[in-house]
Coordinates of C-alpha atoms in Angstrom, one line a residue:
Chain A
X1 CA -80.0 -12.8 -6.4
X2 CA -76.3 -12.3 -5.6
X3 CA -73.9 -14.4 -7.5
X4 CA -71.5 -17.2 -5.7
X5 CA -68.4 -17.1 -6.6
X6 CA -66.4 -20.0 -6.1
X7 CA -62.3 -19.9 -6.8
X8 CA -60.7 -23.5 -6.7
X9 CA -57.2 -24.1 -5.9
X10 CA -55.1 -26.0 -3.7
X11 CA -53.5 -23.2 -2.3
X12 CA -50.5 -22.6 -4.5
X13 CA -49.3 -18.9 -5.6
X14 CA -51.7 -18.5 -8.9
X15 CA -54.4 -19.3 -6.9
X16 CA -53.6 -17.2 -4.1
X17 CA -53.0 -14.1 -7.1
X18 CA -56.5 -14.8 -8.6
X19 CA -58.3 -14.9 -5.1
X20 CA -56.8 -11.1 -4.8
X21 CA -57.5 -10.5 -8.2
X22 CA -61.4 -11.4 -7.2
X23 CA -62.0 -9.6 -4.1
X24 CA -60.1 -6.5 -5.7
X25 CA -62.8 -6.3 -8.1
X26 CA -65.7 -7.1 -6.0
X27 CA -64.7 -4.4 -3.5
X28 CA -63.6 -2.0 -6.1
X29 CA -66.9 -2.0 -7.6
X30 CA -69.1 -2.4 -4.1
X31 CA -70.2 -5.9 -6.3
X32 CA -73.2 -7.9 -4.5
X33 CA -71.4 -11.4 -4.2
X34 CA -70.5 -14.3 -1.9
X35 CA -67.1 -15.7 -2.3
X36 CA -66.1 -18.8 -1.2
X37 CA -62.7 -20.7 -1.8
X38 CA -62.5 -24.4 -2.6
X39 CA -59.4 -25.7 -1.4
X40 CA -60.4 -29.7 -0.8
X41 CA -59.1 -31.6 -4.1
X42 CA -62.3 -34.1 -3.5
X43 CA -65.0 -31.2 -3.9
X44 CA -62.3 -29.4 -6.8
X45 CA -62.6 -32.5 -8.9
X46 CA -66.5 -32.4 -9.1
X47 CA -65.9 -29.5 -11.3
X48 CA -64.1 -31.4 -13.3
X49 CA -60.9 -29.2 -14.3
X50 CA -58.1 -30.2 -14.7
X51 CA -55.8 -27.4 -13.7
X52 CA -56.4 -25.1 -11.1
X53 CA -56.7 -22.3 -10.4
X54 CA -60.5 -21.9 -11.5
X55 CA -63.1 -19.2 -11.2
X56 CA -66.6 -20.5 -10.9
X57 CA -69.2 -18.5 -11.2
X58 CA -72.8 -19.7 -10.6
X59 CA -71.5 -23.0 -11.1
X60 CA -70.5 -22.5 -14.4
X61 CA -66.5 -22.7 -15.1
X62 CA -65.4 -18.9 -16.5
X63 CA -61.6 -19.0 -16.4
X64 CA -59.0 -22.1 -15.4
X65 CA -55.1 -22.7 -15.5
X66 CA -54.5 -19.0 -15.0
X67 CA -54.8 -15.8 -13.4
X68 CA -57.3 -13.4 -15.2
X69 CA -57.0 -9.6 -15.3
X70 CA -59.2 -6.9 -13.0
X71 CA -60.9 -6.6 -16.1
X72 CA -61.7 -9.6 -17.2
X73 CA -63.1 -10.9 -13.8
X74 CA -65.5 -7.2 -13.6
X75 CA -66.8 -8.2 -17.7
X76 CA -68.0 -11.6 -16.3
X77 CA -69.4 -10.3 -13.0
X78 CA -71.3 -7.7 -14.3
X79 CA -74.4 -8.4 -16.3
Chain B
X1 CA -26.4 -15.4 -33.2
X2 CA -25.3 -13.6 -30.4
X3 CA -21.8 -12.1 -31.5
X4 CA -23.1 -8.6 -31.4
X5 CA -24.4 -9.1 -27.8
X6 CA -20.7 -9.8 -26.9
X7 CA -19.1 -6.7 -28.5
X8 CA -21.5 -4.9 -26.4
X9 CA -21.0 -6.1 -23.2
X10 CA -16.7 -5.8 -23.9
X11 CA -17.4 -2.4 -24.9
X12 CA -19.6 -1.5 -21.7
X13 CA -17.5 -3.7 -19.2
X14 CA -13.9 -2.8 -21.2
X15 CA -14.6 0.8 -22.2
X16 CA -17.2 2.1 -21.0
X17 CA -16.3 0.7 -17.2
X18 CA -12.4 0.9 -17.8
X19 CA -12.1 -2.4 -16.2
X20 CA -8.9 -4.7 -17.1
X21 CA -9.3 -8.0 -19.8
X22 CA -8.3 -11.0 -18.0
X23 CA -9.3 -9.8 -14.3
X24 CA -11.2 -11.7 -12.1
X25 CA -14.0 -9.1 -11.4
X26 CA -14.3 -7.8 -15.4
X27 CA -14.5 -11.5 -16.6
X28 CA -17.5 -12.4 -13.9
X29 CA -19.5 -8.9 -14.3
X30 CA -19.0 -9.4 -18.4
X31 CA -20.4 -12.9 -17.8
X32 CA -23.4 -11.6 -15.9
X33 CA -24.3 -9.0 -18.5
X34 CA -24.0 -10.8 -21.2
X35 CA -25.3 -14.2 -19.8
X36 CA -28.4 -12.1 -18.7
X37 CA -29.4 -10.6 -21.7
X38 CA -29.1 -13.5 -23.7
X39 CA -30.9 -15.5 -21.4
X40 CA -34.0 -13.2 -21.0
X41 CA -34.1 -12.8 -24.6
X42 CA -34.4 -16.3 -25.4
X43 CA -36.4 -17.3 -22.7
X44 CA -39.2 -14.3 -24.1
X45 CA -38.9 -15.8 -27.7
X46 CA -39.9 -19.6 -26.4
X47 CA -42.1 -18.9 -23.8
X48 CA -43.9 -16.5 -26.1
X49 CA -43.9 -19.4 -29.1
X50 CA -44.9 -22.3 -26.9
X51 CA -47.9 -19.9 -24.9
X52 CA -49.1 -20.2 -28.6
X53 CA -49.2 -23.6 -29.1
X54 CA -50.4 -24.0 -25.7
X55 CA -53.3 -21.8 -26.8
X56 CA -54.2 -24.2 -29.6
X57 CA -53.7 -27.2 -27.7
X58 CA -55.0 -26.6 -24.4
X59 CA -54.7 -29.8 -21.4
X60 CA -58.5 -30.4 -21.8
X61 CA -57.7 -31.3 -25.6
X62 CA -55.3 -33.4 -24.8
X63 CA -57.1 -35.4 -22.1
X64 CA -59.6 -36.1 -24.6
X65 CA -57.3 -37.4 -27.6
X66 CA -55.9 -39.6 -25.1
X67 CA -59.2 -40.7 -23.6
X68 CA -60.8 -41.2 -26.9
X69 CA -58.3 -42.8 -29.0
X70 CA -56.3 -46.4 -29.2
X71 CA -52.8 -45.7 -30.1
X72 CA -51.9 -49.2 -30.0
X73 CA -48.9 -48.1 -27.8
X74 CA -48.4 -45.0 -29.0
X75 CA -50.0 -43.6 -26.3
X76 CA -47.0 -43.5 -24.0
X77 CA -45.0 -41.5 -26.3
X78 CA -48.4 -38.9 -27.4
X79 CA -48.5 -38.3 -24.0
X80 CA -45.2 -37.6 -23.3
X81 CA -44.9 -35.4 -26.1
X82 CA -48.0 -33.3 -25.3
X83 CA -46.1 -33.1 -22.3
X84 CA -43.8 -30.7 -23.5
X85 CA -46.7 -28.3 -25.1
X86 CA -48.7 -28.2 -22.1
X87 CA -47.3 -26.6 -19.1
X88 CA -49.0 -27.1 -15.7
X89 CA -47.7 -25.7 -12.6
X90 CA -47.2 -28.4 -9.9
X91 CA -50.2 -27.3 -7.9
X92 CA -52.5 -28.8 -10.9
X93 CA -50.7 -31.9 -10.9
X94 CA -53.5 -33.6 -8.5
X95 CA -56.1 -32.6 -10.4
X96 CA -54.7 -33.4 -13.8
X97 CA -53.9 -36.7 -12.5
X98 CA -57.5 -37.4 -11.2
X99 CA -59.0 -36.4 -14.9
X100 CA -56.4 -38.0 -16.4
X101 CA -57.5 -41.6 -14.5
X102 CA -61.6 -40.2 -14.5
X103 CA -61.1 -39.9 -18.4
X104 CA -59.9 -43.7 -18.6
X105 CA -56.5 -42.5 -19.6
X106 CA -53.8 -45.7 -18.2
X107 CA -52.4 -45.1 -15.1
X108 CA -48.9 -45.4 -17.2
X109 CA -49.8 -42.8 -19.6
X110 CA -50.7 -40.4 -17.2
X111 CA -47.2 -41.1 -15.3
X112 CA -45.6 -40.5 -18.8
X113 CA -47.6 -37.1 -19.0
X114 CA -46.7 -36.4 -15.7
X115 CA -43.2 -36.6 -15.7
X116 CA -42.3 -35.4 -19.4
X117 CA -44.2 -31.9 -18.7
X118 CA -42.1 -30.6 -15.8
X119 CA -39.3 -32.2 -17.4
X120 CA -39.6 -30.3 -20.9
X121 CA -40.9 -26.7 -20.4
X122 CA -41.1 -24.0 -21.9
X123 CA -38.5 -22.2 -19.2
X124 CA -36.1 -25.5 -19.4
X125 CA -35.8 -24.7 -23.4
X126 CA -35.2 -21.7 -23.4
X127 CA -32.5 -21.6 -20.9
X128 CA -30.8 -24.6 -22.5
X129 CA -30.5 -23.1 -25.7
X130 CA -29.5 -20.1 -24.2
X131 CA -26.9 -21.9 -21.9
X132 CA -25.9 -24.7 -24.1
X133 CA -26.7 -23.9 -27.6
X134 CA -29.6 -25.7 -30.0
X135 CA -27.8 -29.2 -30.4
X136 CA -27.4 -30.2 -26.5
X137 CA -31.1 -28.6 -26.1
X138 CA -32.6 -31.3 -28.4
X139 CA -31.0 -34.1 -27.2
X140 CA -32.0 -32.7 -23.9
X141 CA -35.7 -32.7 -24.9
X142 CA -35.3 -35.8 -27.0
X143 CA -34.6 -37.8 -23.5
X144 CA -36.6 -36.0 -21.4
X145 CA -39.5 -37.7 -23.9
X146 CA -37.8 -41.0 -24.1
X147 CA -37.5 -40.6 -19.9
X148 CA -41.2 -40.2 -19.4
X149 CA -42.2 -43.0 -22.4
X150 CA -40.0 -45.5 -20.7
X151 CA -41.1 -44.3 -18.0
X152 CA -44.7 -45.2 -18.3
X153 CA -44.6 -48.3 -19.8
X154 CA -42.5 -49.6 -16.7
X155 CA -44.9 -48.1 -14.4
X156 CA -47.9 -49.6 -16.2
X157 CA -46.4 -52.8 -16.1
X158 CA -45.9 -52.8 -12.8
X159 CA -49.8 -52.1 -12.4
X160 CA -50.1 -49.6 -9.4
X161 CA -53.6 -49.3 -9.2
X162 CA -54.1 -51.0 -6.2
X163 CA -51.8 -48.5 -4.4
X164 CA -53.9 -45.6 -5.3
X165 CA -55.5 -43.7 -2.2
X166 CA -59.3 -46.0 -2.0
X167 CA -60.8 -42.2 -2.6
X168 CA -58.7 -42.1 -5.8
X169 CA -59.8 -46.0 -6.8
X170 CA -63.2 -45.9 -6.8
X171 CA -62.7 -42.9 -9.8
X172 CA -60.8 -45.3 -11.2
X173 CA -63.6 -48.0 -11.1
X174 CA -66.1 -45.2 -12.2
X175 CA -64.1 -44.5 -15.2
X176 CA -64.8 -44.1 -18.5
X177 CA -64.2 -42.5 -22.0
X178 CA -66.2 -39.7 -20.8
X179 CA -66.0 -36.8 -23.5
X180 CA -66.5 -33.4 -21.5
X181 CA -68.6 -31.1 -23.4
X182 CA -65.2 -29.2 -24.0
X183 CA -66.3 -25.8 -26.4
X184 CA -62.8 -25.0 -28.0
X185 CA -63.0 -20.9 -27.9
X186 CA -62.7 -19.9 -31.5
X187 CA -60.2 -17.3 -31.5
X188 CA -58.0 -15.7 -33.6
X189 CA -54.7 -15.2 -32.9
X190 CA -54.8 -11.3 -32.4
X191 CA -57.9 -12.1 -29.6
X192 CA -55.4 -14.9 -28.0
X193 CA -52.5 -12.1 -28.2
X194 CA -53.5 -10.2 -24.8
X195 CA -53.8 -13.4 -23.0
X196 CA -50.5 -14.9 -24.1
X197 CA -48.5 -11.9 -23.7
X198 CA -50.0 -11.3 -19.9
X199 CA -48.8 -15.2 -19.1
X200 CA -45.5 -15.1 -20.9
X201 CA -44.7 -11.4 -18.6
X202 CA -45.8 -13.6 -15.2
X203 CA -43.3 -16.5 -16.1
X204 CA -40.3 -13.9 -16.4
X205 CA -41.6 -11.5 -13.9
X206 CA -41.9 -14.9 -11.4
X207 CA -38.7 -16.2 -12.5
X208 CA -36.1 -13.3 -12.9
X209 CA -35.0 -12.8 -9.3
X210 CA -33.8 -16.7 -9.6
X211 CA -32.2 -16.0 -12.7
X212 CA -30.6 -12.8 -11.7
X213 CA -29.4 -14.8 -8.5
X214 CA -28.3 -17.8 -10.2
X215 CA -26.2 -16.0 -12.7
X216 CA -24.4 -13.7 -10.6
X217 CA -23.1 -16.9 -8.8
X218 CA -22.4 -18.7 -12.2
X219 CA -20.4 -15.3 -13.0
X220 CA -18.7 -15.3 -9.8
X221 CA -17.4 -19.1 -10.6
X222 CA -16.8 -18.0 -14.3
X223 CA -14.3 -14.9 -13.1
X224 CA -12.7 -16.9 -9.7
X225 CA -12.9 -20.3 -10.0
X226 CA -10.0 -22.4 -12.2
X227 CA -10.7 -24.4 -16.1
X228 CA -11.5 -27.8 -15.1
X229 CA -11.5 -27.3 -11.3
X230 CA -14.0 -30.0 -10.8
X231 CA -12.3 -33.0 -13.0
X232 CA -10.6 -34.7 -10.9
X233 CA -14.1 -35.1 -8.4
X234 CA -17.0 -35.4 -10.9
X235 CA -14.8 -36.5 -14.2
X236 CA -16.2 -39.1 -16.8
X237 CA -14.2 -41.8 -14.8
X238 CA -15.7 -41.3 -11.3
X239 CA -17.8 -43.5 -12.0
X240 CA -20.8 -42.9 -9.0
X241 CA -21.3 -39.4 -9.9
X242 CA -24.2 -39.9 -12.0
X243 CA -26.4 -41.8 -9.2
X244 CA -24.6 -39.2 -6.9
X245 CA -25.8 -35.6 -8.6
X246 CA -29.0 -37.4 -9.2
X247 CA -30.2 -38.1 -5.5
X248 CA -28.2 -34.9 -4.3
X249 CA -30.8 -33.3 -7.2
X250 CA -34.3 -34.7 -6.5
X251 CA -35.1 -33.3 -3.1
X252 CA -33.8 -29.9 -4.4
X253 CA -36.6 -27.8 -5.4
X254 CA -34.4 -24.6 -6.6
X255 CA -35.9 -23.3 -9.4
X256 CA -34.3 -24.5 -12.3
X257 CA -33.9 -20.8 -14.1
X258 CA -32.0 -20.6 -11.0
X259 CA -29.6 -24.0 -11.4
X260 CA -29.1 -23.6 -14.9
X261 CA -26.4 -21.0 -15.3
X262 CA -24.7 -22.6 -12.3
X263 CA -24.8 -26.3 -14.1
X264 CA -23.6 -24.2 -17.2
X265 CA -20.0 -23.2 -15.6
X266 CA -19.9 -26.7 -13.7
X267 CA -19.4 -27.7 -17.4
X268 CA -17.1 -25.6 -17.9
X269 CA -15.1 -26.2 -15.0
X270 CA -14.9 -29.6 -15.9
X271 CA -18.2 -31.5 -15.3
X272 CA -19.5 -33.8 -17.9
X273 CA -22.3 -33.3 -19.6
X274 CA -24.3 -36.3 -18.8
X275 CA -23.5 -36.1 -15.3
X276 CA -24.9 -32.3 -15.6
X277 CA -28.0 -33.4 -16.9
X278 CA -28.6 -35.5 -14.6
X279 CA -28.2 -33.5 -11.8
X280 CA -30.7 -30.6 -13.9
X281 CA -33.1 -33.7 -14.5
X282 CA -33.7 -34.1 -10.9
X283 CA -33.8 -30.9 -9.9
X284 CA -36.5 -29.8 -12.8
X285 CA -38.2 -33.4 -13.3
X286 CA -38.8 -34.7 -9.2
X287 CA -39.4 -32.5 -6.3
X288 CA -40.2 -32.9 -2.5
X289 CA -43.4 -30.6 -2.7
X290 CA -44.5 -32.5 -5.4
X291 CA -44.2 -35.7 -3.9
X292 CA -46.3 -34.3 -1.0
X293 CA -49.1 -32.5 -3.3
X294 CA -49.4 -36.4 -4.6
X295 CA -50.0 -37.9 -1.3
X296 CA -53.4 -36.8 -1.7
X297 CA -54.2 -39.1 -4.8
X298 CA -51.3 -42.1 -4.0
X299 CA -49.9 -44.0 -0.8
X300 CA -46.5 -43.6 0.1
X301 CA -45.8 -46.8 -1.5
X302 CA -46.6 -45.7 -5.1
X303 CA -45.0 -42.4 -4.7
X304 CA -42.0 -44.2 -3.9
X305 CA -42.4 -46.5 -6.7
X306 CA -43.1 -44.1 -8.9
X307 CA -40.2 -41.5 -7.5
X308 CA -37.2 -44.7 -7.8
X309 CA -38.0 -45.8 -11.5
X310 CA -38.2 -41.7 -12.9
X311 CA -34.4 -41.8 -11.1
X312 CA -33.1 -44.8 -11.7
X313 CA -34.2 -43.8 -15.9
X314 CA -32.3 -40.5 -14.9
X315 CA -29.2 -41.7 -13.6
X316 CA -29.5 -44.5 -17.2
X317 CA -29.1 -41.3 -19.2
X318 CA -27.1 -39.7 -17.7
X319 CA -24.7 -42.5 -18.2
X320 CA -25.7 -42.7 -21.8
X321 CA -24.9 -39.4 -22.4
X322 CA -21.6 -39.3 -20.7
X323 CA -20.7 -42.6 -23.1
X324 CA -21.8 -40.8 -26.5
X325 CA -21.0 -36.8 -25.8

């Protein structure tokens, strides 16, 4: 099963950093995954964070409040 | 503490340049060299101090301490101080705000939280003491937390939550001392290291060109314009300069690493102090695009509200502090 990965963010420039942080990785390393961005602060807040930006993966909360490394983001991708 | 950062930049601008004491051109490029050293140095010690404490104390803590306990009052003034400790950048402030109100937190606490952590960062601290030395830097932070305690209390008082977007009020009404299942990471501080150092290189890396920019101008004014220029239009006795750098401040959204060193040689040039923090407190504390993010979460009304008591507390200090400097 592929993973979802979900970023939330309103759209400010951390966000925007961690969404290229993201697909760098996924198409670095030819990952199997669907991203999708949340942007709507109604559907962010059923997460429950409290600061964004945050990188959902398989509905579970990996990362929030800042921008993780290429690193980082491949370690919780890959199994 | 920074005497030997001063000899260097004479020697370099003096010697090693062979430019003239007393000239317009050496005195501003001596300014800009030594200002900008001094600055970034600082500015790495405190950001890299407070990315620790932030570490320990992350927002999520906080919202739970304030959600979970009865500070008979206190509360205001908790909040505003765990203001300064945690930094958010103004794109969270929405969210923050709806799990501040989801947790149960008073709408006035989370106002005092709200307008305390902009007010006191990490970036504003280390430029003032950079800028203005230790003494003016405390009572800087002292009434930036006194700002957004009054702050709140006022705003509670004048119970808002009816002007709260409806999507916004029926949180409110399903609020409660939740406790999130919040796992603190158990780290130790050699683990936390990478992740601190990476955030405290974005902060400078994202605020040096407005720091470069804003210095060079305040070294420009330094070397060409005259001591106490300014007096005679912004002195202590001009009495609606306060209110007037206030709302000239709060729809500017220059980045305050940007302002500072300007403000800095204002004072120099003759603008009081009080009236300068004023002005920085409105450019750092309110801002346009942050009124607009919370459109989202309150009506116009409350935004209003809430933007005209955090100035009208401004412009108060800043008369204060022209009275007792």
């Amino acid at each position: 099963m592929p993973k979802t990965i979900k970023i939330l963010g309103t759209g400010c420039s951390k966000c925007q950093s961690m969404i290229k942080v993201v697909k760098d990785v996924v198409t670095q390393h030819h990952l199997d995954v669907t991203i999708e961005k949340v942007e709507d602060v109604i559907k962010i807040m059923e997460f429950n964070v409290l600061v964004t930006p945050a990188l959902v993966i398989d509905d579970v909360i990996t990362i929030k409040g800042r921008v993780p490394s290429k690193e980082e983001v491949l370690a919780l991708l890959t199994p | 503490m920074f005497d030997w950062l001063q000899h260097i930049t004479n020697w370099l601008v003096y010697e090693v340049m062979s430019l003239s004491k007393g000239e317009h051109l050496s005195e501003a490029l001596n300014f800009f060299i030594y200002d900008a050293i001094k600055i970034l140095i600082l500015l790495f010690v405190v950001i890299f101090f407070m990315g620790i404490v932030n570490s320990y104390f992350p927002i999520d803590k906080v919202k739970n301490y304030l959600s979970r306990n009865k500070l008979y009052g206190l509360e205001y003034l908790m909040a505003s101080l765990f203001g300064i400790v945690t930094p958010f950048c103004s794109c969270s402030s929405v969210p923050l705000f709806i799990g501040f109100v989801r947790g149960g937190i008073p709408l006035g606490v989370t106002f005092a939280f709200l307008i305390t952590s902009p007010l006191v960062n990490e970036v504003a601290i280390g430029l003032f003491i950079a800028l203005f030395g230790l003494k003016t830097t405390i009572i800087y932070v002292f009434s930036g937390v006194l700002l957004g305690t009054i702050s709140g209390i006022i705003l509670q008082q004048l119970k808002l939550e009816s002007y709260l977007t409806p999507w916004v009020q029926k949180v409110l009404a399903n609020a409660q001392q939740e406790q999130d299942t919040f796992i603190a990471e158990k780290q130790t501080l050699s683990q936390r290291f990478p992740v601190i150092w990476k955030e405290v290189k974005s902060i400078i890396k994202g605020i040096i060109p407005y720091l470069l920019v804003g210095i060079a101008v305040g070294g420009w004014m330094h070397g060409y314009i005259p001591e106490g220029f300014f007096e005679k239009y912004m002195g202590k006795d001009q009495l609606f300069a306060v209110p007037m750098a206030t709302i000239l401040a709060v729809p500017m959204y220059t980045n305050a690493s940007g302002i500072l060193p300007i403000v800095q040689v204002l004072i120099d040039k003759g603008i009081p102090l009080g009236t300068a923090i004023a002005f920085m407190m409105g450019v750092v504390g309110l801002s346009l695009p942050e009124a607009m993010l919370l459109k989202k979460v309150m009506t116009f009304k409350l935004i209003a509200i809430f933007f005209g008591v955090v100035t009208i507390c401004i412009i108060i200090s800043g008369y204060l502090f022209n009275l007792i400097l």
